[in-house]
């Protein structure tokens, strides 16, 4: 009771999950995010400087939460924007991170903790090592993580299709059947209510899979094979007329790279696959991906592979940040203060001048 009472008096932190489709925000003490808005990558006028857009973004969230920036530490999840390990990509990631820190410290945030979105999704699944498959709005990223660090030197795989491609393909299938709808939002709602991933695509084609759902303001919609044909493009992109690597093959390639890199004594660290992102909540996806991975590898390699569904649905990264905020060493080990940031920034500038 004493421990609980003490925990109840802890102010908590502000958590902002940047997302790739939309942003989730709220208090770490809350059971779930308290609000949603556009992601900071697409917030405001995209022609405005990054600093101005981020300041507008964070001010909007603070206003909606009715808190002052100076009142609490803040955790920000960073989407995988630049996946490769080139000097240009590292510079872009560094610039984004420094801009986020600069904006928040200029707004008088007491401490900032910025972590990769994929790492937070892994923490939400109570893991520190594994491969996170994040099906984002535009692309799907396959991210190897070892002891909480994104292993970019091993290789982050990017598949050029995400939630938007799935919704677009369902729209094509509905148009082929002359099913009328008002907007792409309607199609997305139908996708979320009716679509699933077939464990065996060919066998599913022979079944009666008809089902209906209601969309507010538009009435009832009925789909049949479209329910699983929509999602099959994750594994067979050519069905949707796309030239891309199937999801299972991209994950398999990432596993091959992890195995060949020999970065840890435990060669099984990459055999845990955690799904993240809204479309990863599709029924049947974990089972199908696990099945396809077992088919890709010999028993000696496939033994122990496990695909874990998103533990908190679309909000997994937010809940991963909640886990971090409850760690006893959060303020000391995870956060950066304004003074620490300024010292680090000066060191970086000095080293660049020296190199020049």
XYZ file of C-alpha atoms in Angstrom:
356
model
C 0.000 0.000 0.000
C 2.856 2.395 0.813
C 4.537 1.691 -2.524
C 1.282 2.218 -4.399
C 0.604 5.456 -2.524
C 4.070 6.761 -3.390
C 3.622 5.786 -7.046
C 0.305 7.587 -7.150
C 1.992 10.868 -6.177
C 4.625 10.667 -8.912
C 3.739 13.352 -11.500
C 4.493 11.114 -14.465
C 5.707 12.078 -17.929
C 4.175 13.334 -21.156
C 4.355 10.640 -23.857
C 4.174 11.496 -27.550
C 4.285 8.616 -30.032
C 5.145 10.286 -33.338
C 3.694 7.476 -35.470
C 3.689 7.384 -39.259
C -0.053 7.697 -39.848
C -1.089 9.680 -36.793
C 0.342 10.661 -33.413
C -0.810 9.385 -29.991
C -0.217 11.441 -26.855
C -1.069 11.384 -23.151
C 0.196 11.044 -19.574
C 2.311 8.059 -18.575
C -0.036 7.612 -15.590
C -3.046 7.133 -17.887
C -4.270 3.694 -18.964
C -4.097 4.684 -22.644
C -3.317 7.679 -24.880
C -5.652 10.621 -24.257
C -5.622 12.027 -27.773
C -4.546 11.719 -31.393
C -3.442 14.145 -34.092
C -1.387 14.289 -37.302
C 2.167 12.969 -36.962
C 4.940 15.565 -36.654
C 6.356 14.372 -39.993
C 3.201 15.667 -41.700
C 2.144 18.416 -39.293
C 1.532 21.957 -40.484
C 2.955 23.420 -43.691
C 5.542 20.946 -45.040
C 7.363 23.843 -46.705
C 8.008 25.496 -43.320
C 11.363 24.933 -41.575
C 11.473 21.788 -39.426
C 11.997 23.828 -36.245
C 8.822 25.871 -36.823
C 6.739 22.783 -37.668
C 7.939 20.877 -34.600
C 7.324 23.866 -32.311
C 3.767 24.197 -33.671
C 3.289 20.434 -33.243
C 4.453 20.279 -29.612
C 2.593 23.471 -28.641
C -0.613 22.014 -30.080
C -0.257 18.849 -27.989
C 0.617 20.731 -24.792
C -2.432 22.947 -25.319
C -4.696 19.958 -25.866
C -3.346 18.290 -22.724
C -3.637 21.625 -20.860
C -0.163 21.383 -19.356
C 2.879 23.630 -19.379
C 5.989 22.300 -21.177
C 8.064 23.071 -18.100
C 5.948 20.900 -15.792
C 6.977 17.337 -16.731
C 9.636 15.295 -18.570
C 8.615 14.235 -22.063
C 9.156 10.978 -23.984
C 9.067 11.225 -27.780
C 9.043 8.167 -30.038
C 10.899 8.647 -33.320
C 9.683 6.781 -36.449
C 12.270 5.053 -38.652
C 12.708 7.857 -41.210
C 16.155 7.064 -42.619
C 16.777 3.343 -42.463
C 20.266 2.889 -43.881
C 23.624 3.442 -42.179
C 25.150 5.871 -44.666
C 26.733 9.130 -43.555
C 23.848 11.056 -45.146
C 21.227 9.020 -43.264
C 23.110 9.395 -39.976
C 23.300 13.158 -40.518
C 19.550 13.322 -41.249
C 18.697 11.345 -38.115
C 21.038 13.497 -36.033
C 19.515 16.686 -37.415
C 15.966 15.515 -36.616
C 16.920 14.501 -33.079
C 18.787 17.751 -32.404
C 15.847 19.783 -33.707
C 13.411 17.907 -31.442
C 15.650 18.488 -28.413
C 16.203 22.148 -29.325
C 12.490 22.858 -29.715
C 11.515 21.166 -26.448
C 14.313 22.751 -24.423
C 13.513 26.169 -25.901
C 9.969 25.536 -24.619
C 11.543 24.863 -21.181
C 10.907 21.118 -20.983
C 12.836 19.907 -17.885
C 14.051 16.682 -19.504
C 13.611 14.891 -22.828
C 13.806 11.209 -23.725
C 13.717 10.433 -27.474
C 13.646 6.744 -28.478
C 13.137 4.873 -31.756
C 9.531 3.804 -32.222
C 10.539 0.216 -33.000
C 12.491 -0.063 -29.727
C 9.448 1.084 -27.763
C 7.234 -1.471 -29.526
C 9.743 -4.142 -28.498
C 9.695 -2.951 -24.870
C 5.889 -3.125 -24.899
C 6.235 -6.833 -25.716
C 8.545 -7.185 -22.690
C 11.583 -7.850 -24.882
C 14.872 -6.002 -25.337
C 16.156 -7.953 -28.371
C 14.422 -9.143 -31.519
C 13.123 -7.956 -34.870
C 10.298 -5.423 -35.004
C 8.099 -5.470 -38.111
C 6.402 -2.078 -38.209
C 3.677 -1.803 -40.853
C 3.483 1.957 -41.144
C 1.262 4.250 -43.164
C 3.460 4.358 -46.286
C 6.125 1.658 -45.819
C 6.910 -1.379 -43.693
C 10.191 -1.397 -41.786
C 11.927 -4.514 -40.470
C 14.166 -3.403 -37.619
C 16.741 -5.627 -35.841
C 17.261 -4.575 -32.221
C 19.855 -5.965 -29.822
C 19.646 -5.047 -26.141
C 17.607 -1.937 -26.920
C 19.829 -0.675 -29.761
C 18.738 -0.497 -33.408
C 21.340 -2.501 -35.344
C 21.575 -0.334 -38.457
C 25.007 -1.760 -39.225
C 23.296 -5.155 -39.603
C 20.609 -3.672 -41.828
C 17.087 -2.263 -41.536
C 14.910 -3.633 -44.353
C 12.241 -1.427 -45.931
C 9.299 -2.786 -47.936
C 7.603 -0.173 -50.081
C 4.049 -0.863 -48.993
C 2.075 -0.063 -45.883
C -1.443 0.617 -44.677
C -2.177 3.056 -47.510
C -1.377 0.418 -50.171
C -3.685 -2.092 -48.464
C -6.525 0.426 -48.382
C -5.868 1.412 -52.002
C -5.938 -2.210 -53.167
C -9.221 -2.868 -51.339
C -10.649 0.189 -53.083
C -9.670 -1.307 -56.468
C -11.294 -4.628 -55.586
C -14.497 -2.901 -54.461
C -14.601 -0.827 -57.651
C -14.235 -4.004 -59.718
C -17.394 -5.293 -58.010
C -19.157 -1.938 -58.495
C -19.429 -1.387 -54.754
C -19.930 2.349 -54.237
C -18.475 4.281 -51.306
C -18.007 7.933 -50.398
C -14.326 8.180 -49.492
C -11.072 6.365 -48.821
C -11.912 6.675 -45.133
C -14.921 4.435 -45.743
C -12.693 1.848 -47.406
C -10.232 1.991 -44.496
C -13.062 1.430 -42.016
C -14.264 -1.606 -43.988
C -10.693 -2.931 -44.119
C -10.337 -2.644 -40.358
C -13.671 -4.362 -39.730
C -13.670 -7.166 -42.318
C -10.204 -7.929 -43.670
C -7.904 -10.661 -42.387
C -4.837 -12.634 -43.452
C -5.395 -16.154 -44.800
C -3.195 -18.861 -43.323
C -3.389 -20.708 -46.668
C -4.327 -18.389 -49.535
C -5.182 -21.063 -52.111
C -7.333 -23.007 -49.646
C -9.133 -19.822 -48.604
C -10.173 -19.161 -52.212
C -12.341 -22.291 -52.058
C -14.232 -21.218 -48.929
C -17.342 -19.127 -48.413
C -15.879 -16.049 -46.701
C -18.748 -13.579 -47.163
C -19.245 -11.112 -44.308
C -20.844 -7.696 -43.802
C -20.259 -4.611 -41.687
C -21.933 -1.267 -41.161
C -20.216 2.071 -41.721
C -21.829 4.998 -39.929
C -23.717 7.230 -42.335
C -23.240 4.916 -45.328
C -25.035 1.700 -44.445
C -23.961 -1.913 -44.876
C -21.144 -3.327 -47.014
C -20.598 -6.976 -47.938
C -17.273 -8.495 -48.981
C -16.234 -12.024 -49.824
C -12.791 -12.969 -51.203
C -11.770 -9.323 -51.031
C -11.456 -9.761 -47.267
C -8.225 -11.759 -47.590
C -7.176 -10.825 -51.136
C -6.527 -7.294 -49.836
C -3.952 -8.447 -47.303
C -2.358 -11.100 -49.498
C -0.319 -8.385 -51.209
C 1.799 -8.301 -48.047
C 3.115 -11.730 -49.045
C 2.455 -11.668 -52.801
C 2.822 -8.009 -53.904
C 2.479 -8.990 -57.569
C -1.225 -9.668 -56.982
C -1.652 -5.936 -56.519
C 0.599 -5.097 -59.457
C 3.520 -4.093 -57.247
C 7.184 -4.943 -57.601
C 8.278 -5.399 -54.026
C 9.638 -8.048 -51.703
C 7.111 -10.134 -49.801
C 6.954 -9.420 -46.084
C 8.181 -12.892 -45.093
C 11.145 -12.647 -47.457
C 12.133 -9.219 -46.117
C 12.008 -10.528 -42.536
C 13.945 -13.626 -43.634
C 16.614 -11.436 -45.253
C 16.929 -9.431 -42.031
C 17.341 -12.692 -40.075
C 20.053 -13.835 -42.498
C 21.933 -10.586 -41.947
C 21.605 -10.904 -38.167
C 22.907 -14.475 -38.253
C 25.835 -13.568 -40.515
C 26.796 -10.506 -38.465
C 27.573 -12.572 -35.352
C 27.072 -9.538 -33.114
C 26.064 -11.602 -30.068
C 27.010 -14.927 -28.527
C 23.315 -15.850 -28.538
C 22.399 -16.603 -32.138
C 18.712 -16.759 -31.256
C 18.254 -13.096 -30.311
C 16.715 -12.256 -33.704
C 14.206 -15.146 -33.737
C 11.614 -13.160 -31.801
C 9.570 -11.069 -34.235
C 7.290 -8.396 -32.782
C 4.598 -6.842 -34.962
C 3.775 -3.134 -34.681
C 1.649 -0.573 -36.497
C -2.090 -0.409 -37.144
C -2.212 -2.916 -40.004
C -0.250 -5.460 -37.970
C -3.462 -5.923 -35.954
C -5.037 -7.761 -38.914
C -6.337 -11.156 -37.723
C -4.201 -14.060 -38.899
C -1.057 -12.052 -39.672
C 1.180 -13.428 -36.865
C 0.286 -17.050 -37.704
C 0.816 -16.587 -41.452
C 4.144 -14.794 -41.074
C 5.434 -17.429 -38.669
C 4.342 -20.200 -41.046
C 6.096 -18.559 -44.011
C 9.313 -18.025 -42.022
C 9.418 -21.704 -41.038
C 9.090 -22.594 -44.735
C 11.964 -20.257 -45.678
C 14.613 -21.741 -43.380
C 15.953 -25.226 -42.601
C 14.960 -26.639 -39.163
C 18.326 -25.713 -37.651
C 17.620 -22.038 -38.416
C 13.841 -21.910 -38.044
C 13.709 -23.626 -34.669
C 12.627 -21.091 -32.054
C 11.167 -18.471 -34.429
C 8.155 -16.820 -32.814
C 5.976 -14.006 -34.166
C 4.290 -11.920 -31.475
C 1.192 -9.823 -32.309
C 1.233 -6.150 -31.274
C 0.743 -6.355 -27.484
C -1.270 -3.132 -27.311
C -2.609 -2.903 -30.851
C -2.006 0.415 -32.576
C -0.705 1.935 -29.325
C 2.204 -0.464 -28.668
C 4.941 2.184 -28.970
C 3.035 4.480 -26.577
C 2.813 1.689 -24.012
C 6.511 0.914 -24.530
C 7.224 4.519 -23.549
C 4.994 4.036 -20.513
C 7.180 1.062 -19.509
C 10.308 3.224 -19.825
C 8.779 6.040 -17.764
C 8.123 3.628 -14.885
C 11.751 2.458 -14.678
C 13.320 3.613 -11.406
C 16.342 5.070 -13.246
C 14.223 6.895 -15.841
C 15.252 10.462 -14.952
C 18.953 9.699 -14.530
C 19.666 7.063 -17.192
C 17.095 7.720 -19.922
C 16.515 11.467 -19.985
C 18.633 14.339 -21.274
C 18.507 17.724 -19.573
C 18.980 21.052 -21.286
C 22.473 21.432 -19.788
C 23.524 17.957 -20.964
C 22.172 18.650 -24.458
C 24.004 21.971 -24.763
C 27.286 20.350 -23.635
C 26.875 17.498 -26.109
C 25.932 19.889 -28.910
C 29.015 22.020 -28.270
C 31.226 18.900 -28.357
C 29.731 17.886 -31.705
C 30.313 21.358 -33.146
C 33.909 21.385 -31.834
C 34.661 17.967 -33.341
C 33.203 19.049 -36.686
C 35.350 22.204 -36.683
C 38.392 20.094 -35.814
C 37.652 17.664 -38.641
C 37.196 20.577 -41.038
